């Protein structure tokens, strides 16, 4: 589904990504973790072409992301993305947030889009909030709407960039629950997160990044039982203390 | 001081006989409003376009937009007016230049003034629009693109609606400025409010009444503009938006 091969990226002299390679198969859930500044967000944004990269290749569903001839908008419409800061559109009601890309990008009819949007709102338990604006919802609610918005496009896979790290602790679980359910239904997911509980329960594999490199890429059991690199061991020790 | 106040002067027939002095003031006010509003429409359209272009990834377009802003912002308004009115008609292709010179003198003054004020203000509007766009959270653009919107669609549906809400307050002061700046156009003979005021002084020798009336007219314009813009601000306010009203 997603193939990342020898991807490198730099800002001037600063190497953000160095020779990153991995693959995500259909239905797989991959958790990406690593210290701050290790390039996790950059890597995940390369997957849907939000960040350009200088060398290597990323292929999503058979389409090369780095190819100049690729219609990136069309590709992105098939790849859902959820951001740390939700990024709902503040001037639109929740309903409009869910409907706009369906009608403008997928050219669905207004009715069809509404129908789909409401079903998804139901699914994330926010049907009652449909007429409100993002600024009137809690962080956890906003993030659930953001997930629903991405799902409304019927994505072939979902990218998450630290979806819970801007949330108050008591709201983390409502978002993780939605993600867990999604994973159980077979959605292909690539999640940057430090929620190791989530990784342990639903991930197939864990990728550990450090200084722009993929240092570990292992099955979840192997990663948690016995991380190979010292950096990953230290990282795990630190994060599991909490 | 031995000044003879005479507010009745406004009702006296004017020196040219076909109007009262109040009529002069009103025609000046109308000219100021017509000029400022038409220049404002021009400034908003061009300013929005140039402001957006300053933020696009295309280096050439962004560079041209920057040059535009610097050009119109840094040359004094009066100099720009003289260029539009005295110099440009000479530089136009002969047909066009002659057509301009043969049009009604008031038309010539009005057109030059409108284009001059409009372009001068558009550079300032562009800066506000650019600042508004740049003050949006960076992730908004990515969120739009990630949903499959093209870059123009992302501007249209995601970034501009919020950016314009953010720039309503600074645009209010630009809108007020355009009325004040329009007084400069009296230097090429356009009979707008300030020019009518001066003319009134010459003809009636009642400078206090004349200038008090002119001042009140400008104050009135200010009040109306501020009320309208405040209305607009409340009307487009986003429910629950932090930083919004
Ligand atoms: N536009 C940019 N110009 C220069 N350097 C950048 C730019 N964007 C990101 N970087 C650098 O690239 C590195 C990787 O950034 P990235 O956001 O991918 O890290 P991250 O692993 O997601 O970190 P975090 O956990 O803090 O989100 C960082 O060191 C960052 O400073
Ligand atoms: Mg990050």
Short mmCIF file of C-alpha atoms and ligand atoms in Angstrom, two decimals:
data_model
loop_
_atom_site.label_atom_id
_atom_site.label_comp_id
_atom_site.label_asym_id
_atom_site.label_seq_id
_atom_site.Cartn_x
_atom_site.Cartn_y
_atom_site.Cartn_z
CA UNK A 1 0.00 0.00 0.00
CA UNK A 2 2.75 2.44 1.02
CA UNK A 3 6.34 1.87 -0.01
CA UNK A 4 9.06 4.21 1.21
CA UNK A 5 12.43 3.53 -0.36
CA UNK A 6 15.69 5.29 0.51
CA UNK A 7 14.01 8.62 1.11
CA UNK A 8 16.33 11.50 2.04
CA UNK A 9 15.46 15.11 2.64
CA UNK A 10 17.46 18.09 3.72
CA UNK A 11 16.97 21.75 4.51
CA UNK A 12 20.19 23.33 3.29
CA UNK A 13 22.92 21.37 5.04
CA UNK A 14 20.59 19.94 7.66
CA UNK A 15 19.57 16.37 6.97
CA UNK A 16 16.02 15.82 8.20
CA UNK A 17 15.62 12.36 6.70
CA UNK A 18 18.41 10.00 5.77
CA UNK A 19 17.80 6.91 3.63
CA UNK A 20 14.46 6.01 5.16
CA UNK A 21 12.86 2.81 3.92
CA UNK A 22 9.84 0.83 5.00
CA UNK A 23 6.62 -0.58 3.66
CA UNK A 24 3.09 -0.61 4.98
CA UNK A 25 0.83 -3.35 3.66
CA UNK A 26 -2.90 -3.16 3.30
CA UNK A 27 -4.61 -3.36 6.66
CA UNK A 28 -1.43 -2.88 8.62
CA UNK A 29 -1.15 -0.44 11.51
CA UNK A 30 2.29 1.10 11.93
CA UNK A 31 3.27 3.26 14.88
CA UNK A 32 6.11 5.71 14.34
CA UNK A 33 7.86 7.03 17.43
CA UNK A 34 11.09 8.74 18.35
CA UNK A 35 12.45 11.79 20.09
CA UNK A 36 11.39 15.31 19.17
CA UNK A 37 12.99 16.55 15.98
CA UNK A 38 13.78 13.06 14.74
CA UNK A 39 11.83 13.61 11.54
CA UNK A 40 8.60 11.73 12.23
CA UNK A 41 6.28 14.50 11.05
CA UNK A 42 8.47 15.14 8.04
CA UNK A 43 8.41 11.47 7.03
CA UNK A 44 4.65 11.17 7.35
CA UNK A 45 4.11 14.39 5.40
CA UNK A 46 6.31 13.07 2.63
CA UNK A 47 3.88 10.19 2.20
CA UNK A 48 1.10 12.44 0.91
CA UNK A 49 3.44 14.93 -0.71
CA UNK A 50 2.96 17.76 1.77
CA UNK A 51 6.75 17.81 2.10
CA UNK A 52 8.95 17.38 -0.96
CA UNK A 53 12.01 15.14 -0.66
CA UNK A 54 15.24 15.19 -2.62
CA UNK A 55 15.98 11.54 -3.20
CA UNK A 56 14.41 8.13 -2.91
CA UNK A 57 10.93 7.07 -3.81
CA UNK A 58 7.55 6.85 -2.13
CA UNK A 59 4.81 4.86 -3.80
CA UNK A 60 1.26 4.98 -2.46
CA UNK A 61 -1.23 2.57 -3.98
CA UNK A 62 0.97 2.25 -7.04
CA UNK A 63 1.39 6.01 -7.53
CA UNK A 64 4.80 7.63 -7.14
CA UNK A 65 4.51 10.63 -4.85
CA UNK A 66 7.77 12.27 -5.91
CA UNK A 67 6.99 12.03 -9.62
CA UNK A 68 6.41 15.51 -11.07
CA UNK A 69 3.66 14.16 -13.28
CA UNK A 70 1.64 12.80 -10.37
CA UNK A 71 -1.57 14.65 -9.61
CA UNK A 72 -0.90 15.18 -5.93
CA UNK A 73 -4.35 16.56 -5.14
CA UNK A 74 -5.95 13.43 -6.49
CA UNK A 75 -3.60 11.25 -4.48
CA UNK A 76 -4.13 13.26 -1.28
CA UNK A 77 -7.89 12.95 -1.64
CA UNK A 78 -7.40 9.20 -1.15
CA UNK A 79 -5.05 9.50 1.81
CA UNK A 80 -6.60 10.70 5.07
CA UNK A 81 -4.51 12.83 7.38
CA UNK A 82 -5.08 13.87 10.97
CA UNK A 83 -2.99 16.61 12.55
CA UNK A 84 -1.74 17.36 16.03
CA UNK A 85 -3.73 20.61 16.17
CA UNK A 86 -6.89 19.19 14.55
CA UNK A 87 -6.93 21.87 11.85
CA UNK A 88 -10.68 21.96 11.44
CA UNK A 89 -11.75 24.99 9.43
CA UNK A 90 -12.87 27.45 12.11
CA UNK A 91 -15.22 29.47 9.90
CA UNK A 92 -17.29 26.44 8.95
CA UNK A 93 -19.78 24.52 11.07
CA UNK A 94 -18.95 20.91 11.87
CA UNK A 95 -21.29 19.83 9.11
CA UNK A 96 -19.62 22.09 6.56
CA UNK A 97 -16.22 20.82 7.64
CA UNK A 98 -17.37 17.30 6.85
CA UNK A 99 -19.10 18.14 3.59
CA UNK A 100 -16.90 20.64 1.77
CA UNK A 101 -14.14 18.38 0.46
CA UNK A 102 -16.64 15.68 -0.48
CA UNK A 103 -18.52 18.10 -2.71
CA UNK A 104 -15.62 20.17 -4.03
CA UNK A 105 -13.05 17.42 -4.48
CA UNK A 106 -15.04 14.23 -4.95
CA UNK A 107 -17.95 16.06 -6.63
CA UNK A 108 -20.50 14.25 -4.52
CA UNK A 109 -23.96 15.74 -4.33
CA UNK A 110 -24.75 17.84 -1.29
CA UNK A 111 -27.25 15.24 -0.03
CA UNK A 112 -24.89 12.35 -0.45
CA UNK A 113 -22.12 14.26 1.31
CA UNK A 114 -24.41 15.26 4.18
CA UNK A 115 -25.54 11.69 4.57
CA UNK A 116 -22.00 10.41 4.72
CA UNK A 117 -20.93 13.19 7.07
CA UNK A 118 -23.76 12.54 9.50
CA UNK A 119 -23.10 8.81 9.55
CA UNK A 120 -19.49 9.47 10.42
CA UNK A 121 -20.41 12.01 13.07
CA UNK A 122 -22.65 9.36 14.59
CA UNK A 123 -19.81 6.97 14.52
CA UNK A 124 -17.51 9.28 16.48
CA UNK A 125 -20.40 10.08 18.83
CA UNK A 126 -20.85 13.74 17.87
CA UNK A 127 -24.10 13.83 15.94
CA UNK A 128 -25.49 16.35 18.44
CA UNK A 129 -22.69 18.83 17.66
CA UNK A 130 -23.30 19.01 13.90
CA UNK A 131 -24.47 22.62 13.87
CA UNK A 132 -21.72 23.92 16.13
CA UNK A 133 -18.43 25.50 15.12
CA UNK A 134 -15.00 24.00 15.87
CA UNK A 135 -14.24 26.72 18.41
CA UNK A 136 -17.22 25.56 20.44
CA UNK A 137 -15.98 22.00 20.86
CA UNK A 138 -13.40 20.52 23.22
CA UNK A 139 -10.05 19.41 21.83
CA UNK A 140 -11.02 15.75 21.95
CA UNK A 141 -14.27 16.43 20.14
CA UNK A 142 -12.47 18.48 17.50
CA UNK A 143 -10.01 15.70 16.87
CA UNK A 144 -12.81 13.17 16.50
CA UNK A 145 -14.47 15.46 13.96
CA UNK A 146 -11.14 15.76 12.17
CA UNK A 147 -10.94 11.97 11.94
CA UNK A 148 -14.52 11.85 10.65
CA UNK A 149 -13.66 14.53 8.09
CA UNK A 150 -10.77 12.45 6.79
CA UNK A 151 -12.89 9.28 6.71
CA UNK A 152 -15.61 11.04 4.73
CA UNK A 153 -13.28 10.93 1.74
CA UNK A 154 -13.23 7.11 1.87
CA UNK A 155 -9.45 7.04 2.19
CA UNK A 156 -7.42 3.99 1.27
CA UNK A 157 -5.14 4.67 4.23
CA UNK A 158 -4.85 7.12 7.12
CA UNK A 159 -1.89 9.14 8.38
CA UNK A 160 -1.89 10.44 11.95
CA UNK A 161 0.64 12.98 13.20
CA UNK A 162 0.57 12.96 16.99
CA UNK A 163 -3.22 13.11 17.11
CA UNK A 164 -3.39 13.12 20.90
CA UNK A 165 -0.44 15.20 21.98
CA UNK A 166 -2.28 18.52 22.00
CA UNK A 167 -5.06 17.08 24.14
CA UNK A 168 -5.73 17.25 27.84
CA UNK A 169 -5.08 13.81 29.36
CA UNK A 170 -8.74 13.07 29.99
CA UNK A 171 -9.51 13.47 26.29
CA UNK A 172 -6.78 11.25 24.95
CA UNK A 173 -8.76 8.07 25.28
CA UNK A 174 -11.84 9.20 23.39
CA UNK A 175 -9.59 9.80 20.38
CA UNK A 176 -7.56 6.62 20.82
CA UNK A 177 -10.80 4.63 21.04
CA UNK A 178 -11.87 5.93 17.64
CA UNK A 179 -8.45 5.07 16.21
CA UNK A 180 -8.48 1.62 17.76
CA UNK A 181 -11.86 0.87 16.27
CA UNK A 182 -10.63 2.05 12.91
CA UNK A 183 -7.61 -0.23 13.15
CA UNK A 184 -9.80 -3.20 14.09
CA UNK A 185 -11.90 -2.60 11.00
CA UNK A 186 -8.83 -3.10 8.87
CA UNK A 187 -7.88 0.46 7.97
CA UNK A 188 -4.28 0.86 6.85
CA UNK A 189 -2.75 3.34 9.27
CA UNK A 190 0.54 5.07 9.83
CA UNK A 191 0.49 6.79 13.21
CA UNK A 192 3.09 9.05 14.72
CA UNK A 193 2.32 8.75 18.40
CA UNK A 194 3.91 8.28 21.76
CA UNK A 195 0.88 6.43 23.11
CA UNK A 196 2.59 3.12 23.77
CA UNK A 197 -0.61 1.60 25.10
CA UNK A 198 -2.18 2.15 21.69
CA UNK A 199 0.92 0.72 20.00
CA UNK A 200 0.82 -2.36 22.19
CA UNK A 201 -2.83 -3.06 21.62
CA UNK A 202 -3.28 -2.39 17.89
CA UNK A 203 0.00 -1.84 16.07
CA UNK A 204 1.42 -4.50 13.81
CA UNK A 205 4.81 -2.86 13.64
CA UNK A 206 6.67 -0.09 15.40
CA UNK A 207 9.15 2.19 13.68
CA UNK A 208 11.61 4.08 15.83
CA UNK A 209 13.30 7.14 14.36
CA UNK A 210 16.30 9.07 15.57
CA UNK A 211 18.07 11.95 13.85
CA UNK A 212 16.28 11.42 10.57
CA UNK A 213 16.97 7.70 10.36
CA UNK A 214 14.70 4.74 10.82
CA UNK A 215 16.61 2.99 13.56
CA UNK A 216 14.14 0.22 14.31
CA UNK A 217 11.41 -1.28 12.18
CA UNK A 218 10.12 -4.31 13.96
CA UNK A 219 7.02 -6.22 14.90
CA UNK A 220 5.44 -4.70 17.96
CA UNK A 221 6.28 -7.69 20.15
CA UNK A 222 9.92 -7.68 19.18
CA UNK A 223 10.14 -3.91 19.65
CA UNK A 224 8.69 -3.87 23.13
CA UNK A 225 10.34 -7.07 24.31
CA UNK A 226 13.78 -6.27 23.13
CA UNK A 227 14.59 -3.08 21.23
CA UNK A 228 17.88 -3.56 19.44
CA UNK A 229 19.35 -0.08 19.56
CA UNK A 230 20.46 1.68 22.68
CA UNK A 231 18.60 4.86 21.66
CA UNK A 232 15.32 2.99 21.43
CA UNK A 233 15.94 1.32 24.78
CA UNK A 234 16.54 4.69 26.41
CA UNK A 235 13.53 6.18 24.68
CA UNK A 236 11.27 3.36 25.80
CA UNK A 237 12.55 3.48 29.33
CA UNK A 238 11.80 7.16 29.49
CA UNK A 239 8.39 7.03 27.91
CA UNK A 240 7.14 3.97 29.79
CA UNK A 241 7.94 5.63 33.11
CA UNK A 242 4.92 7.86 32.66
CA UNK B 1 -10.86 88.90 17.54
CA UNK B 2 -13.42 90.61 15.46
CA UNK B 3 -14.91 87.83 13.42
CA UNK B 4 -18.38 88.06 12.02
CA UNK B 5 -19.94 84.60 12.28
CA UNK B 6 -22.47 84.01 9.60
CA UNK B 7 -23.83 80.49 9.29
CA UNK B 8 -26.45 81.78 6.92
CA UNK B 9 -23.74 81.99 4.28
CA UNK B 10 -24.44 78.43 3.20
CA UNK B 11 -27.91 79.33 2.07
CA UNK B 12 -26.80 82.33 0.01
CA UNK B 13 -26.73 81.88 -3.73
CA UNK B 14 -23.18 81.09 -4.86
CA UNK B 15 -21.04 83.50 -6.85
CA UNK B 16 -21.78 81.67 -10.05
CA UNK B 17 -25.44 82.10 -9.31
CA UNK B 18 -26.77 78.69 -10.15
CA UNK B 19 -26.42 77.13 -6.69
CA UNK B 20 -26.09 77.89 -2.99
CA UNK B 21 -22.81 77.54 -1.11
CA UNK B 22 -24.34 74.58 0.66
CA UNK B 23 -24.80 73.11 -2.79
CA UNK B 24 -21.04 73.49 -3.39
CA UNK B 25 -20.32 71.65 -0.17
CA UNK B 26 -22.69 68.85 -1.06
CA UNK B 27 -21.26 68.44 -4.52
CA UNK B 28 -17.77 68.32 -2.97
CA UNK B 29 -18.95 65.69 -0.53
CA UNK B 30 -20.46 63.66 -3.34
CA UNK B 31 -17.24 63.89 -5.32
CA UNK B 32 -15.18 62.77 -2.32
CA UNK B 33 -17.49 59.84 -1.70
CA UNK B 34 -17.68 58.78 -5.35
CA UNK B 35 -13.91 59.03 -5.75
CA UNK B 36 -13.08 57.24 -2.50
CA UNK B 37 -15.56 54.43 -2.98
CA UNK B 38 -14.54 53.69 -6.55
CA UNK B 39 -10.86 53.83 -5.59
CA UNK B 40 -11.62 51.55 -2.62
CA UNK B 41 -13.22 48.93 -4.84
CA UNK B 42 -10.15 49.02 -7.07
CA UNK B 43 -7.85 48.87 -4.03
CA UNK B 44 -9.67 45.88 -2.54
CA UNK B 45 -9.61 43.87 -5.73
CA UNK B 46 -5.99 44.57 -6.61
CA UNK B 47 -4.85 44.46 -2.99
CA UNK B 48 -6.45 41.07 -2.38
CA UNK B 49 -4.87 39.68 -5.53
CA UNK B 50 -1.40 41.10 -4.85
CA UNK B 51 -1.57 40.17 -1.16
CA UNK B 52 -2.37 36.57 -2.06
CA UNK B 53 0.37 36.46 -4.68
CA UNK B 54 2.91 37.57 -2.09
CA UNK B 55 2.25 34.35 -0.19
CA UNK B 56 2.28 31.80 -3.03
CA UNK B 57 5.17 29.34 -3.43
CA UNK B 58 5.90 30.52 -7.00
CA UNK B 59 8.97 32.76 -6.59
CA UNK B 60 8.38 34.78 -9.74
CA UNK B 61 4.78 35.69 -8.89
CA UNK B 62 5.66 36.45 -5.27
CA UNK B 63 8.58 38.61 -6.42
CA UNK B 64 6.43 40.61 -8.84
CA UNK B 65 3.86 41.16 -6.11
CA UNK B 66 6.56 42.39 -3.73
CA UNK B 67 7.87 44.81 -6.34
CA UNK B 68 4.34 46.13 -6.88
CA UNK B 69 3.86 46.78 -3.19
CA UNK B 70 7.22 48.48 -2.75
CA UNK B 71 6.66 50.67 -5.80
CA UNK B 72 3.27 52.01 -4.81
CA UNK B 73 3.99 52.23 -1.11
CA UNK B 74 7.24 54.11 -1.30
CA UNK B 75 6.51 56.88 -3.79
CA UNK B 76 4.70 59.82 -2.15
CA UNK B 77 1.02 59.96 -3.01
CA UNK B 78 1.29 63.47 -4.43
CA UNK B 79 4.07 62.45 -6.79
CA UNK B 80 2.06 59.45 -7.92
CA UNK B 81 -0.91 61.69 -8.61
CA UNK B 82 1.16 64.04 -10.76
CA UNK B 83 2.55 61.10 -12.67
CA UNK B 84 -0.91 59.68 -13.37
CA UNK B 85 -2.37 63.07 -14.30
CA UNK B 86 0.44 64.92 -16.07
CA UNK B 87 2.97 62.34 -17.21
CA UNK B 88 1.10 59.16 -18.06
CA UNK B 89 -1.25 60.62 -20.70
CA UNK B 90 1.88 61.68 -22.63
CA UNK B 91 3.29 58.16 -22.45
CA UNK B 92 0.12 56.42 -23.61
CA UNK B 93 -0.22 55.38 -27.25
CA UNK B 94 -1.24 58.56 -29.15
CA UNK B 95 -4.81 57.39 -29.78
CA UNK B 96 -5.46 56.60 -26.18
CA UNK B 97 -3.62 59.67 -24.90
CA UNK B 98 -5.63 61.96 -27.15
CA UNK B 99 -8.90 60.31 -26.24
CA UNK B 100 -8.03 60.97 -22.61
CA UNK B 101 -7.08 64.59 -23.25
CA UNK B 102 -10.23 65.25 -25.23
CA UNK B 103 -12.52 63.87 -22.53
CA UNK B 104 -14.22 66.19 -20.09
CA UNK B 105 -11.66 67.82 -17.74
CA UNK B 106 -13.53 66.58 -14.68
CA UNK B 107 -13.46 63.10 -16.16
CA UNK B 108 -9.69 63.36 -16.62
CA UNK B 109 -9.22 64.50 -13.04
CA UNK B 110 -11.53 61.86 -11.68
CA UNK B 111 -9.99 58.95 -13.60
CA UNK B 112 -6.43 59.91 -12.71
CA UNK B 113 -7.40 60.38 -9.08
CA UNK B 114 -9.28 57.12 -8.86
CA UNK B 115 -6.49 55.05 -10.39
CA UNK B 116 -3.87 56.84 -8.29
CA UNK B 117 -5.70 56.43 -4.98
CA UNK B 118 -6.79 52.92 -5.86
CA UNK B 119 -3.31 51.65 -6.68
CA UNK B 120 -1.66 53.48 -3.78
CA UNK B 121 -4.17 51.97 -1.36
CA UNK B 122 -4.04 48.55 -3.01
CA UNK B 123 -0.39 48.23 -1.98
CA UNK B 124 -1.38 48.88 1.62
CA UNK B 125 -4.35 46.51 1.41
CA UNK B 126 -2.03 43.87 -0.06
CA UNK B 127 0.24 44.14 2.96
CA UNK B 128 -2.70 43.62 5.31
CA UNK B 129 -3.98 40.66 3.33
CA UNK B 130 -0.52 39.10 3.29
CA UNK B 131 -0.18 39.60 7.05
CA UNK B 132 -3.61 38.05 7.54
CA UNK B 133 -2.74 34.98 5.50
CA UNK B 134 0.61 34.58 7.25
CA UNK B 135 -1.00 34.80 10.66
CA UNK B 136 -3.13 31.73 9.99
CA UNK B 137 -1.88 28.53 11.63
CA UNK B 138 0.47 26.83 9.15
CA UNK B 139 -1.41 23.58 9.49
CA UNK B 140 -4.55 25.04 7.91
CA UNK B 141 -2.97 25.05 4.48
CA UNK B 142 -1.75 21.49 4.93
CA UNK B 143 -5.18 20.43 6.15
CA UNK B 144 -6.76 21.84 3.00
CA UNK B 145 -4.19 20.24 0.72
CA UNK B 146 -4.41 16.92 2.58
CA UNK B 147 -8.13 16.74 1.82
CA UNK B 148 -7.34 16.89 -1.87
CA UNK B 149 -7.96 20.57 -2.49
CA UNK B 150 -5.68 22.16 -5.07
CA UNK B 151 -3.67 25.16 -3.89
CA UNK B 152 -6.17 27.67 -5.35
CA UNK B 153 -9.04 25.76 -3.73
CA UNK B 154 -7.18 25.78 -0.44
CA UNK B 155 -6.87 29.54 -0.64
CA UNK B 156 -10.47 29.93 -1.71
CA UNK B 157 -12.16 27.66 0.82
CA UNK B 158 -9.74 27.46 3.73
CA UNK B 159 -7.27 30.32 4.02
CA UNK B 160 -8.91 33.41 2.54
CA UNK B 161 -12.22 33.23 4.43
CA UNK B 162 -10.32 33.31 7.72
CA UNK B 163 -7.65 35.74 6.53
CA UNK B 164 -10.28 38.28 5.45
CA UNK B 165 -12.00 38.06 8.79
CA UNK B 166 -8.70 38.74 10.50
CA UNK B 167 -7.97 41.81 8.37
CA UNK B 168 -11.31 43.57 8.75
CA UNK B 169 -9.99 45.81 11.56
CA UNK B 170 -6.79 46.91 9.77
CA UNK B 171 -8.74 47.36 6.54
CA UNK B 172 -11.09 49.72 8.36
CA UNK B 173 -8.23 52.13 8.90
CA UNK B 174 -7.19 51.83 5.25
CA UNK B 175 -10.77 52.55 4.26
CA UNK B 176 -10.73 55.67 6.44
CA UNK B 177 -7.36 56.68 4.99
CA UNK B 178 -8.63 56.61 1.45
CA UNK B 179 -11.19 59.33 2.28
CA UNK B 180 -8.53 61.47 3.91
CA UNK B 181 -6.03 60.88 1.12
CA UNK B 182 -8.60 61.84 -1.49
CA UNK B 183 -8.08 65.45 -0.43
CA UNK B 184 -4.72 65.32 -2.23
CA UNK B 185 -6.64 65.20 -5.49
CA UNK B 186 -7.66 68.83 -5.08
CA UNK B 187 -4.11 69.62 -6.23
CA UNK B 188 -4.97 68.64 -9.80
CA UNK B 189 -8.14 70.68 -9.64
CA UNK B 190 -10.67 68.03 -8.76
CA UNK B 191 -13.49 69.79 -6.88
CA UNK B 192 -13.87 67.37 -3.99
CA UNK B 193 -14.74 68.29 -0.44
CA UNK B 194 -11.50 70.00 0.59
CA UNK B 195 -11.30 71.95 -2.68
CA UNK B 196 -14.88 73.16 -2.31
CA UNK B 197 -14.04 74.25 1.22
CA UNK B 198 -11.13 76.32 -0.01
CA UNK B 199 -13.24 77.76 -2.80
CA UNK B 200 -15.86 78.74 -0.28
CA UNK B 201 -13.28 80.66 1.72
CA UNK B 202 -12.21 82.55 -1.38
CA UNK B 203 -15.72 83.51 -2.36
CA UNK B 204 -17.38 84.17 0.98
CA UNK B 205 -14.53 85.27 3.24
CA UNK B 206 -16.06 83.06 5.96
CA UNK B 207 -13.12 80.68 6.57
CA UNK B 208 -14.28 79.37 9.96
CA UNK B 209 -17.71 78.31 8.81
CA UNK B 210 -16.26 76.80 5.65
CA UNK B 211 -13.61 74.71 7.35
CA UNK B 212 -15.84 73.69 10.24
CA UNK B 213 -18.35 72.42 7.69
CA UNK B 214 -15.64 70.53 5.81
CA UNK B 215 -14.32 69.02 9.03
CA UNK B 216 -17.78 67.92 10.10
CA UNK B 217 -18.32 66.29 6.73
CA UNK B 218 -15.11 64.26 7.10
CA UNK B 219 -16.04 63.32 10.66
CA UNK B 220 -19.42 62.16 9.43
CA UNK B 221 -17.80 59.96 6.79
CA UNK B 222 -15.52 58.49 9.46
CA UNK B 223 -18.39 57.66 11.73
CA UNK B 224 -20.38 56.01 8.97
CA UNK B 225 -17.39 53.95 7.80
CA UNK B 226 -16.59 52.81 11.31
CA UNK B 227 -20.17 51.81 12.00
CA UNK B 228 -20.39 49.90 8.74
CA UNK B 229 -17.12 48.09 9.32
CA UNK B 230 -18.09 47.21 12.87
CA UNK B 231 -21.35 45.78 11.51
CA UNK B 232 -19.36 43.75 9.03
CA UNK B 233 -17.05 42.52 11.76
CA UNK B 234 -19.91 41.24 13.90
CA UNK B 235 -21.61 39.77 10.89
CA UNK B 236 -18.63 37.62 9.88
CA UNK B 237 -17.51 36.77 13.41
CA UNK B 238 -16.82 33.06 13.82
CA UNK B 239 -18.66 31.41 16.74
CA UNK B 240 -16.27 30.23 19.44
CA UNK B 241 -13.17 31.34 17.58
CA UNK B 242 -10.47 32.42 20.00
CA UNK B 243 -9.28 35.89 19.12
CA UNK B 244 -12.55 36.49 17.32
CA UNK B 245 -15.08 38.82 18.81
N1 LIG C 1 11.10 24.33 7.32
C1 LIG C 1 12.15 23.84 8.01
N2 LIG C 1 13.37 24.37 7.84
C2 LIG C 1 14.43 23.87 8.52
N3 LIG C 1 14.35 22.84 9.37
C3 LIG C 1 13.17 22.25 9.57
C4 LIG C 1 11.99 22.72 8.90
N4 LIG C 1 10.96 21.94 9.30
C5 LIG C 1 11.46 21.05 10.17
N5 LIG C 1 12.79 21.22 10.34
C6 LIG C 1 13.67 20.41 11.20
O1 LIG C 1 13.56 19.09 10.80
C7 LIG C 1 13.67 18.23 11.93
C8 LIG C 1 12.58 17.21 11.93
O2 LIG C 1 11.34 17.85 12.15
P1 LIG C 1 10.01 17.03 12.41
O3 LIG C 1 8.94 18.02 12.62
O4 LIG C 1 9.83 16.04 11.32
O5 LIG C 1 10.33 16.27 13.76
P2 LIG C 1 9.37 15.40 14.64
O6 LIG C 1 10.05 14.10 14.81
O7 LIG C 1 8.02 15.40 14.09
O8 LIG C 1 9.41 16.16 16.02
P3 LIG C 1 8.24 16.44 17.07
O9 LIG C 1 8.15 15.25 17.94
O10 LIG C 1 8.75 17.62 17.83
O11 LIG C 1 7.00 16.73 16.30
C9 LIG C 1 13.67 19.12 13.15
O12 LIG C 1 14.98 19.18 13.66
C10 LIG C 1 13.25 20.45 12.65
O13 LIG C 1 13.90 21.47 13.35
MG1 LIG C 2 6.14 16.25 14.72
#
